[in-house]
Tab-separated table of C-alpha atoms and ligand atoms in Angstrom:
chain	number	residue	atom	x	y	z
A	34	UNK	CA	136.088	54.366	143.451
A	35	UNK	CA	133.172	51.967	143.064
A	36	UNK	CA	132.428	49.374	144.714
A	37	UNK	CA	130.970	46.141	143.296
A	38	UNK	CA	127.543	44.759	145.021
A	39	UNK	CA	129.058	42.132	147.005
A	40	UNK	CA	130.947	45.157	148.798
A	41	UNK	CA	128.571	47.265	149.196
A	42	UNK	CA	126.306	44.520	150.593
A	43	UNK	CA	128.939	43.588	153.452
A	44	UNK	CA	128.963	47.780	154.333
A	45	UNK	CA	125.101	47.645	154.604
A	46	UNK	CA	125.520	44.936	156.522
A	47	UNK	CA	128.172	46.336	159.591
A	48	UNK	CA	125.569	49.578	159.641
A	49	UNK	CA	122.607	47.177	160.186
A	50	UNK	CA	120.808	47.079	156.925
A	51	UNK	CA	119.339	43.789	156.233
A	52	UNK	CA	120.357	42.038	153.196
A	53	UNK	CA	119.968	38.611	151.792
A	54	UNK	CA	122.452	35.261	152.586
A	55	UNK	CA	124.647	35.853	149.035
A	56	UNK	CA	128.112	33.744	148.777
A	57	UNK	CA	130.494	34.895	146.051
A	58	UNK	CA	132.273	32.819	143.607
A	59	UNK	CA	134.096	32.437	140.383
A	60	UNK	CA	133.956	28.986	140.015
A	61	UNK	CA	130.278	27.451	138.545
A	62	UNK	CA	130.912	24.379	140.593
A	63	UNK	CA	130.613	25.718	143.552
A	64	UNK	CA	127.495	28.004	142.623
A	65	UNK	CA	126.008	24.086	142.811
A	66	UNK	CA	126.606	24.002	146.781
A	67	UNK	CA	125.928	27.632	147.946
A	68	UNK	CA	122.292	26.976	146.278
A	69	UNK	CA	122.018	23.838	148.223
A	70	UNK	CA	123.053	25.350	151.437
A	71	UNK	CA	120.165	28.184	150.358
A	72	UNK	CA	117.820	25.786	150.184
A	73	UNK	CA	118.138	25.173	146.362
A	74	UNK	CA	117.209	27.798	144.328
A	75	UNK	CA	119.357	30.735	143.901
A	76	UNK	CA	119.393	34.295	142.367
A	77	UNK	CA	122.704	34.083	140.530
A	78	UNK	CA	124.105	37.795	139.722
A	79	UNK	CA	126.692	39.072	138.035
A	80	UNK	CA	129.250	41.254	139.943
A	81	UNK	CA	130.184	43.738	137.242
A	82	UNK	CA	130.897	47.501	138.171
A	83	UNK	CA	127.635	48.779	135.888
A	84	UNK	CA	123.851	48.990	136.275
A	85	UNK	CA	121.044	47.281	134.339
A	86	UNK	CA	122.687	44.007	135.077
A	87	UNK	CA	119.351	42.396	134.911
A	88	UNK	CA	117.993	44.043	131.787
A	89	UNK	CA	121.116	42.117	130.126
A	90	UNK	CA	120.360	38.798	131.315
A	91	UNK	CA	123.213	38.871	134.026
A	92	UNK	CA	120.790	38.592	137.198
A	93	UNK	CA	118.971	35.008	136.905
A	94	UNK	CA	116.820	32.821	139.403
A	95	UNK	CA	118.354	29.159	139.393
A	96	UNK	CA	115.550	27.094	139.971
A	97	UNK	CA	117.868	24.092	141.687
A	98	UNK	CA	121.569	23.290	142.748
A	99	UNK	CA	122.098	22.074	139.446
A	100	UNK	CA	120.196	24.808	137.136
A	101	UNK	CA	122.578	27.443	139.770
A	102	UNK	CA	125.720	25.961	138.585
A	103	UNK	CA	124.532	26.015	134.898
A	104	UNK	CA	123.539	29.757	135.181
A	105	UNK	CA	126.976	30.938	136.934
A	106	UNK	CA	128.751	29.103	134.242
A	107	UNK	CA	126.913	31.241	131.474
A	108	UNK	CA	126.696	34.336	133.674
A	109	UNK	CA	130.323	33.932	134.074
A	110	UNK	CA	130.888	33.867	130.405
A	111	UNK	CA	129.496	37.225	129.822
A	112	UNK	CA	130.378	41.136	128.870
A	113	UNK	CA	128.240	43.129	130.140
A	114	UNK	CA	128.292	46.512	128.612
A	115	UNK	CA	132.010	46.050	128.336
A	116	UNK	CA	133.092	44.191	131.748
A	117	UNK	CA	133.598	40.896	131.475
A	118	UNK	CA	132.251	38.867	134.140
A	119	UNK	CA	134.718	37.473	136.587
A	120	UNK	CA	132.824	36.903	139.855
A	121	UNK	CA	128.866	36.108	140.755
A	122	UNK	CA	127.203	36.290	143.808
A	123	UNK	CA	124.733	34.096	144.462
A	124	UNK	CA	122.180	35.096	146.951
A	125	UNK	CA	118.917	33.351	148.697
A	126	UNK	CA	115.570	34.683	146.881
A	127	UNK	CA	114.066	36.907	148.401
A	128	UNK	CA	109.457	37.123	148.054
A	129	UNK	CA	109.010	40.790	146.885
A	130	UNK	CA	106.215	42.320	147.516
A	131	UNK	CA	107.065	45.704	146.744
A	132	UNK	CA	110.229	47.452	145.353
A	133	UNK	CA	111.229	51.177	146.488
A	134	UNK	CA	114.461	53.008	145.091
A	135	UNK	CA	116.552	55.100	147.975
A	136	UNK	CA	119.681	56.967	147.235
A	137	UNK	CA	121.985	59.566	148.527
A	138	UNK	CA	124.011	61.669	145.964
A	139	UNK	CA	126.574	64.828	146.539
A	140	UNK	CA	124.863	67.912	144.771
A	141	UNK	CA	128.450	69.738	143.874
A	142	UNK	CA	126.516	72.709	143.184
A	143	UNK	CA	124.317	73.155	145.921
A	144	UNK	CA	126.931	71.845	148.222
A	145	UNK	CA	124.412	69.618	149.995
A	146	UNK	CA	123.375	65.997	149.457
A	147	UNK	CA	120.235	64.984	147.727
A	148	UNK	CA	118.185	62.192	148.853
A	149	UNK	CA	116.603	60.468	145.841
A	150	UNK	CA	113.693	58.137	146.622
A	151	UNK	CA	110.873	56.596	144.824
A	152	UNK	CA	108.113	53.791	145.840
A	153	UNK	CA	108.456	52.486	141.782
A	154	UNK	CA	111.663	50.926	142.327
A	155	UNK	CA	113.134	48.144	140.664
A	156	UNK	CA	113.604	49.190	136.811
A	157	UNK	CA	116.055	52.285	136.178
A	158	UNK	CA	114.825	55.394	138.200
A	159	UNK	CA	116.160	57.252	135.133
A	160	UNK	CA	113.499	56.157	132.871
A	161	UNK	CA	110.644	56.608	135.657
A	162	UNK	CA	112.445	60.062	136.298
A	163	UNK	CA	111.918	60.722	132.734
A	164	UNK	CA	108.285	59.053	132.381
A	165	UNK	CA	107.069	59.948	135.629
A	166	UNK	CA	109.049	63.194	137.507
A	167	UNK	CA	106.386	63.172	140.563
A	168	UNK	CA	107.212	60.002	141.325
A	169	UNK	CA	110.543	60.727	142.013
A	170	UNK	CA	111.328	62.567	145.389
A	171	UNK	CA	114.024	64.409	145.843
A	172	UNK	CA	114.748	66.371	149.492
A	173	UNK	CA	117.945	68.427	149.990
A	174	UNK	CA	120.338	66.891	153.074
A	175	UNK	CA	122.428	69.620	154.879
A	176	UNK	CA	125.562	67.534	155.462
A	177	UNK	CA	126.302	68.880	158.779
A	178	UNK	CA	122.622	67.596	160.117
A	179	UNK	CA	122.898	64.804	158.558
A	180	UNK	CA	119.527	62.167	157.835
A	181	UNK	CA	118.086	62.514	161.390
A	182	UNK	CA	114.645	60.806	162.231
A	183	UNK	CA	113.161	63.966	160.939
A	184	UNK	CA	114.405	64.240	157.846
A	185	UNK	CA	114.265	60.819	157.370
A	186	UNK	CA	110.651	60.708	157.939
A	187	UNK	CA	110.322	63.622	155.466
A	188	UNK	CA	111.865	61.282	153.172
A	189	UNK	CA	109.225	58.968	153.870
A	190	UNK	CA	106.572	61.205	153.599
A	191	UNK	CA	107.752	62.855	149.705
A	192	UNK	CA	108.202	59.691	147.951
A	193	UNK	CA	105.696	57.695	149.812
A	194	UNK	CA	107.908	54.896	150.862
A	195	UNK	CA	106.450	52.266	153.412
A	196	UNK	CA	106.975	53.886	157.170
A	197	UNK	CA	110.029	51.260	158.583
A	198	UNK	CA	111.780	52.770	155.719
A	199	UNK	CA	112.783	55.541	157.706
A	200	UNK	CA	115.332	53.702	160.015
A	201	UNK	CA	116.512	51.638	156.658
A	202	UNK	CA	117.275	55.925	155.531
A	203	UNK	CA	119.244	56.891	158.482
A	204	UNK	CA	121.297	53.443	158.466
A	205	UNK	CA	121.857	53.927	155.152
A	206	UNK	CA	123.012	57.794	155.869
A	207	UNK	CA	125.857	56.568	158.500
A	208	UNK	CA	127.401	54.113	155.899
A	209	UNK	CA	127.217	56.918	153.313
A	210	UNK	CA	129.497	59.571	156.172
A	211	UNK	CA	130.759	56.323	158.294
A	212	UNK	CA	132.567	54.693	155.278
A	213	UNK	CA	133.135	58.697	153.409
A	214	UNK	CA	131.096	57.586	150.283
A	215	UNK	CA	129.784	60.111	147.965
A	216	UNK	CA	127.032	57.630	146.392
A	217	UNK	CA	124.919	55.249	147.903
A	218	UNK	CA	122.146	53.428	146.093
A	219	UNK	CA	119.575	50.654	146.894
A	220	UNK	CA	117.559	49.896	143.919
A	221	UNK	CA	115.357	47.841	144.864
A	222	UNK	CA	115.120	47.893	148.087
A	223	UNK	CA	112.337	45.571	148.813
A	224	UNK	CA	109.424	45.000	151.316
A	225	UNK	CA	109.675	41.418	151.281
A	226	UNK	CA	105.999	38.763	151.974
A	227	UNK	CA	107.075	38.332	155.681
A	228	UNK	CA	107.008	42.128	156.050
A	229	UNK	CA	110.939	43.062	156.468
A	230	UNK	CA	112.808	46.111	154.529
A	231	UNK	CA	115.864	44.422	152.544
A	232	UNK	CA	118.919	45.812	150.229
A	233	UNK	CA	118.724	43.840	147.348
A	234	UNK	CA	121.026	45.473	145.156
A	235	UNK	CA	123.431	48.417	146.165
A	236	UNK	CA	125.922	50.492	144.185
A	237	UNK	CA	128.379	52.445	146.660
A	238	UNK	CA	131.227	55.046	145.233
A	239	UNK	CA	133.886	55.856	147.849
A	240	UNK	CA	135.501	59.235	147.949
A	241	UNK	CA	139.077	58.280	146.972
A	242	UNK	CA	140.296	61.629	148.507
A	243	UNK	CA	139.483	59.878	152.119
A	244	UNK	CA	141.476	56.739	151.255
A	245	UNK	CA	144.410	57.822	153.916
A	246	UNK	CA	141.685	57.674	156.930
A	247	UNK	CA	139.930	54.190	155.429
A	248	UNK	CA	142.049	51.745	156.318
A	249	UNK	CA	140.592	48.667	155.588
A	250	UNK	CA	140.420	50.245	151.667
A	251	UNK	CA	143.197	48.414	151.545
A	252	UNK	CA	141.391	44.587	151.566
A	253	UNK	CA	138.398	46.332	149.721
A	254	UNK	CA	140.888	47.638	146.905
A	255	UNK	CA	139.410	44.904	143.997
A	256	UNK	CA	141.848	42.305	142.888
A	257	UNK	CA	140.085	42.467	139.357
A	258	UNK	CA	140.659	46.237	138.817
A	259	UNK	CA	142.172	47.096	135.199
A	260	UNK	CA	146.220	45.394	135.238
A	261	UNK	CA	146.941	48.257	133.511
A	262	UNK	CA	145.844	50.467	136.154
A	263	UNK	CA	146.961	48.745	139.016
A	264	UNK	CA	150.533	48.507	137.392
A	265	UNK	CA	150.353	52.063	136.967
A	266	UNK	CA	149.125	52.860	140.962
A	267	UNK	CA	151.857	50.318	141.652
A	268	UNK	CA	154.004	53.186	139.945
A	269	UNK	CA	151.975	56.408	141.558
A	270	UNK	CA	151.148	57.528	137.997
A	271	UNK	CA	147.829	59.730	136.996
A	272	UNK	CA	146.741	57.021	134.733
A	273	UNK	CA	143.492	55.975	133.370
A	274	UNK	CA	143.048	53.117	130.883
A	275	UNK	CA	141.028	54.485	127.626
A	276	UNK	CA	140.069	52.297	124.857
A	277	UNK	CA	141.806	53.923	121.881
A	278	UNK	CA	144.939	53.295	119.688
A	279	UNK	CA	146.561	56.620	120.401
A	280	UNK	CA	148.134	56.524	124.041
A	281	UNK	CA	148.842	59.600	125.424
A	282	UNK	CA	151.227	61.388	128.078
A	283	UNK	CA	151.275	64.742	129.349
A	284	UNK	CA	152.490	67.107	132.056
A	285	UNK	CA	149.311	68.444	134.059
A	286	UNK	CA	145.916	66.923	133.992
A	287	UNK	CA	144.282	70.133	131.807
A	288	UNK	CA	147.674	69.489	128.940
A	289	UNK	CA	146.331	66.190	128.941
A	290	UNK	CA	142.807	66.611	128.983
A	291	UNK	CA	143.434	68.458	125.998
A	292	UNK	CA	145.462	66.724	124.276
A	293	UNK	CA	142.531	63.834	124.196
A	294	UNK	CA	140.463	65.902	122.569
A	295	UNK	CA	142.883	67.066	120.139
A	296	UNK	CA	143.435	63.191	119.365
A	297	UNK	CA	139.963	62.766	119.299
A	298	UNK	CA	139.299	65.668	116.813
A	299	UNK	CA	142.418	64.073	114.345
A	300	UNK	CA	140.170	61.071	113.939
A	301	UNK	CA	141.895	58.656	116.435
A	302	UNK	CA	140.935	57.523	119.923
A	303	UNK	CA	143.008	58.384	123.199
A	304	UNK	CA	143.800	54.444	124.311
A	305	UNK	CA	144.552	56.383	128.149
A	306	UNK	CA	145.371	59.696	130.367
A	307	UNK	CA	148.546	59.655	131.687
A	308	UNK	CA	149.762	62.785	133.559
A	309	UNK	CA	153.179	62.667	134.242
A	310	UNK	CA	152.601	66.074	136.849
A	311	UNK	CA	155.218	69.343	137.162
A	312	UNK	CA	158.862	66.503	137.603
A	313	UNK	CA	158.575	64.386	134.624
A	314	UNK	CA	161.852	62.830	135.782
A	315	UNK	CA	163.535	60.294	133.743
A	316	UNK	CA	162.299	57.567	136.296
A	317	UNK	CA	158.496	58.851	136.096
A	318	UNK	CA	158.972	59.229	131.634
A	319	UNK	CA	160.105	55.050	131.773
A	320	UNK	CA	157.574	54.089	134.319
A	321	UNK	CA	155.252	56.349	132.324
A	322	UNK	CA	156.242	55.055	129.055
A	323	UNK	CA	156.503	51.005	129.882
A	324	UNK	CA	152.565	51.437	131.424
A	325	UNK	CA	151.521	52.958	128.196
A	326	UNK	CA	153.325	50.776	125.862
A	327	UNK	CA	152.218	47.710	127.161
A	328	UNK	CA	148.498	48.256	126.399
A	329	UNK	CA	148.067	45.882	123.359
A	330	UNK	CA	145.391	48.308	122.046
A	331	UNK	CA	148.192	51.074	121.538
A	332	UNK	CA	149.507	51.706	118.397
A	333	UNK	CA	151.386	54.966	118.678
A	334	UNK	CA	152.003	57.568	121.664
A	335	UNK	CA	151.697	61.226	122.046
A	336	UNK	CA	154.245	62.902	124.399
A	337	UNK	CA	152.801	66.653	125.125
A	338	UNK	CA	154.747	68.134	127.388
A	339	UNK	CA	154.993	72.136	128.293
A	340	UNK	CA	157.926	72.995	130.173
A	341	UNK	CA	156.907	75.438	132.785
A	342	UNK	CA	159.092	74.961	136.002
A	343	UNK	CA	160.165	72.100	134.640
A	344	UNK	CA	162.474	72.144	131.546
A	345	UNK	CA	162.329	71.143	128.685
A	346	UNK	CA	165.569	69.932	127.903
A	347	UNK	CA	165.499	68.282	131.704
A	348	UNK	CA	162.220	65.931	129.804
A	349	UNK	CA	164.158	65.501	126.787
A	350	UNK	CA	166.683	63.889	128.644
A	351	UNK	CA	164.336	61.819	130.677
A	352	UNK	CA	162.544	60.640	127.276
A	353	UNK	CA	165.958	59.496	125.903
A	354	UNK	CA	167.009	57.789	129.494
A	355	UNK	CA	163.142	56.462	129.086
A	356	UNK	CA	163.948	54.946	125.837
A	357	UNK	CA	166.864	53.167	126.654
A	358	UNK	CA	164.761	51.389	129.769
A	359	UNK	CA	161.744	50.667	127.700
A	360	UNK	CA	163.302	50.105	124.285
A	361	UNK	CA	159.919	50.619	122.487
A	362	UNK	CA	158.385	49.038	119.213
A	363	UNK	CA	155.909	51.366	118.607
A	364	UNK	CA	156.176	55.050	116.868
A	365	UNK	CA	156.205	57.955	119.968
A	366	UNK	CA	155.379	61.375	118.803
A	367	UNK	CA	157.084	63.898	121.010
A	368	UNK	CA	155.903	67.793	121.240
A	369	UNK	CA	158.385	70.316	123.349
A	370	UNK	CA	156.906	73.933	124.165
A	371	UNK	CA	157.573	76.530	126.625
A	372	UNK	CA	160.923	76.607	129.002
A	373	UNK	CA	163.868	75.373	126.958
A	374	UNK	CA	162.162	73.960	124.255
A	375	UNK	CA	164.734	74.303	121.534
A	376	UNK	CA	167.315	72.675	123.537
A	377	UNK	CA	165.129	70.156	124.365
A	378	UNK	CA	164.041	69.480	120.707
A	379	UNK	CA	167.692	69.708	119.906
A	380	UNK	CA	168.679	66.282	122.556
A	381	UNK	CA	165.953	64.357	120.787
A	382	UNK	CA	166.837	65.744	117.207
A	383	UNK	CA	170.804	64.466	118.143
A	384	UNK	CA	169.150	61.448	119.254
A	385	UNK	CA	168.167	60.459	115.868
A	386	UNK	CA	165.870	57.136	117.231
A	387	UNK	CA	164.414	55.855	114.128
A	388	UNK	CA	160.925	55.537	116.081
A	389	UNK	CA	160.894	59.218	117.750
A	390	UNK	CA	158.927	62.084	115.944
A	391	UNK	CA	159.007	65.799	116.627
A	392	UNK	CA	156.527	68.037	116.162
A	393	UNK	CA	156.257	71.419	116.867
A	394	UNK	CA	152.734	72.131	117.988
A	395	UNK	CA	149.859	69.775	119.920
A	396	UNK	CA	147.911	69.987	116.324
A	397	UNK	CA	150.418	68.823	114.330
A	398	UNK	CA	151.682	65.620	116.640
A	399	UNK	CA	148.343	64.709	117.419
A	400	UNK	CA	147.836	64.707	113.826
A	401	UNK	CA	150.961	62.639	113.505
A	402	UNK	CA	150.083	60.174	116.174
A	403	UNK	CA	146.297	59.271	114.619
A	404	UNK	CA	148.544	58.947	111.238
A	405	UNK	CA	151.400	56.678	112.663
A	406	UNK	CA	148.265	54.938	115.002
A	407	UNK	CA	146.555	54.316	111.587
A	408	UNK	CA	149.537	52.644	109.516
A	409	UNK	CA	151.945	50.800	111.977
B	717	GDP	P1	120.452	45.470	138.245
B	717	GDP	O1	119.627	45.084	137.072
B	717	GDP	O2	121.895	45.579	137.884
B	717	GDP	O3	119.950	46.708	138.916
B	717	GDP	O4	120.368	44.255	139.288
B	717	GDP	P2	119.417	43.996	140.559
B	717	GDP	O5	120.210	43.362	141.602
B	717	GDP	O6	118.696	45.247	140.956
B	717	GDP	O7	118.377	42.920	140.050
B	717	GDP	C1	117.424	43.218	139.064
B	717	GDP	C2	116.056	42.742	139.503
B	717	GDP	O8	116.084	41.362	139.787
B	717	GDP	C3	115.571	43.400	140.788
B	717	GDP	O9	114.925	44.629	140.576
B	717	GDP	C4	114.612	42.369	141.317
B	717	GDP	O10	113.324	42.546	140.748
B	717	GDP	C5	115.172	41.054	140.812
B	717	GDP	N1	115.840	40.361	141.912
B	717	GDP	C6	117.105	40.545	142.353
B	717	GDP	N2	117.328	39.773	143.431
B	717	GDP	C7	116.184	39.085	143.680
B	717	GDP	C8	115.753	38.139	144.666
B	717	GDP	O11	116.472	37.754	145.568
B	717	GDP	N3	114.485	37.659	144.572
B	717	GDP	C9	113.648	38.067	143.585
B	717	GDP	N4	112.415	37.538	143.554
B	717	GDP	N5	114.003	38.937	142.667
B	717	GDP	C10	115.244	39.456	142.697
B	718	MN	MN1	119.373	47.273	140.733
């Protein structure tokens, strides 16, 4: 799960990393009195879950109160690589005199963290990764030491960061294991004209496999997350919203993650994942069903189920229970393999529902799906 900036600013701040004053609003009026209570001028930033905010014209210094409420208001108006802008956060400029880039990343593979620093922070430490490698440290953390003084200074020392930066690494270490994040990011972090170490961006991803021993995830959870998805958390379905015309629903994520593909390959687009796990109940087929049917971007589904444990005929009956809940206006393509799959195909056959398609392998109904998708 990933935070937006204003978040991860207010976890830098409880581990005693220094950030900016930044208020955050969604109203441009009021951008007009958190610059005047800054003094004026304002650095008015988008909060949008994506980087190279800047680049895209959705970080901008407001020169006074009234130049701050102008910028929110057309800051506020803008999609930025696909999220629309809901929120900004202003925040009280800040005199750079140097920019740095510090992160902390899970290697999977090596089963360690990485610590990724460079002193040309600032612009995308992809591109000076790519330009420049040698300017771009990277040290191995052994999770169970942890960022000590030591390594922290080692840190330091590769990427030739300013020497205070080592107690802004080991702060930033204990929010990384403190708050169980598997990211953390400062880019820049700055060395401002008065001499001090400051966040002034951050990008933090949570582990959501620790959520049952966070807490306060709860007030963090983001109000502005996709309805879709919330509705379908609300419901404790595998769902994740897709921008395609073909929604799909499956029993076990690797059915379903194939099942995209073979969309994707019949010359449609998935519009979501949707794993409806080993039950696939009637209640979980509805719930399933009314979340997928009520994205306006869907224009037929795919139901791919293989009964294993589960049979067949047992989902056939949820699907027609499903349909009598939902009462859908939009063409569902249903394969049945495995356990009882001929009885199953036989309840929906009996069924006769003028907007319920059979077919009797993942090719074919995927192939009927981008064709329905394509002409209702
Ligand atoms: P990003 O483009 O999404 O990474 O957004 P950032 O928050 O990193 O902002 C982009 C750039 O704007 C930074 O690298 C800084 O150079 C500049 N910037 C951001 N905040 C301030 C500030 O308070 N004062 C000044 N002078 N520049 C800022
Ligand atoms: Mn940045």
């Amino acid at each position: 799960m990933d935070l937006y900036e204003h978040q991860a600013r207010q976890l830098f701040e409880e581990h005693g990393i220094l950030v900016p004053p930044a208020e955050v609003t969604d109203a441009p009026g009021e951008a007009r009195g958190i610059a005047r209570r800054f003094g004026g001028r304002a650095v008015v930033k988008a909060q949008v879950k994506t980087g190279g905010r800047g680049k895209a014209g959705g970080v901008r210094l407001a020169e006074d109160p009234e130049d701050a409420e102008r910028t929110a208001r057309e800051i506020l108006g803008m999609t930025i690589k696909g999220h629309p802008v809901r929120t900004v956060m202003l925040a009280q400029p800040v005199d750079i005199e140097a920019e740095f880039y510090v992160s902390y990343v899970l290697d999977r593979a090596a089963g360690r963290f990485l610590a990724i620093a460079s002193a040309e922070g600032g612009t995308e430490i992809e591109e000076v990764a790519a330009a420049r490698p040698e300017a771009v440290a990277r040290v191995p953390v052994d999770p169970a030491e942890g960022v000590t003084p030591e390594k922290a200074a080692e840190i330091v020392r590769t990427a030739g960061l300013p020497p205070g930066a080592a107690d802004f690494l080991v702060r930033l270490w204990q929010v990384l294991i403190r708050e169980d994040a598997l990211l953390v990011e400062v880019n820049p972090l700055v060395r401002t004209a008065q001499g001090q170490l400051m966040a002034l961006d951050g990008k933090v991803t949570l582990d959501g496999n620790a959520r049952y021993r966070q807490a306060r995830w709860a007030e963090q959870r983001i109000s502005h997350e996709d309805p879709l998805e919330a509705a379908a958390a609300a419901k404790g379905l595998n769902y994740v919203k897709l921008d395609g015309e073909v929604g799909v629903i499956g029993n076990g994520a690797g059915l379903v993650m194939s099942t995209l593909d073979v969309v994707a390959g019949s010359g449609a687009r998935p519009a979501n994942f949707l794993d409806i796990g080993g039950g696939a109940s009637a209640r979980i087929m509805s719930d399933g069903l009314s979340v997928v049917l009520s994205d306006p971007g869907v224009r037929s589904v795919l139901v791919n189920v293989f009964g294993g444990i589960t049979a067949c005929d047992a989902v056939a009956d949820g699907i027609v229970r499903a349909l009598d809940a939902v009462r859908p206006t939009k063409p569902i393509v249903v394969r049945l393999d495995g356990n009882n799959a001929a009885r199953g195909r036989a309840v929906l056959g009996g069924l006769a529902h003028p907007l319920v398609h059979q077919a009797a392998t993942m090719d074919d109904a995927a192939r009927l799906a981008a064709r329905l998708a394509h002409t209702s």
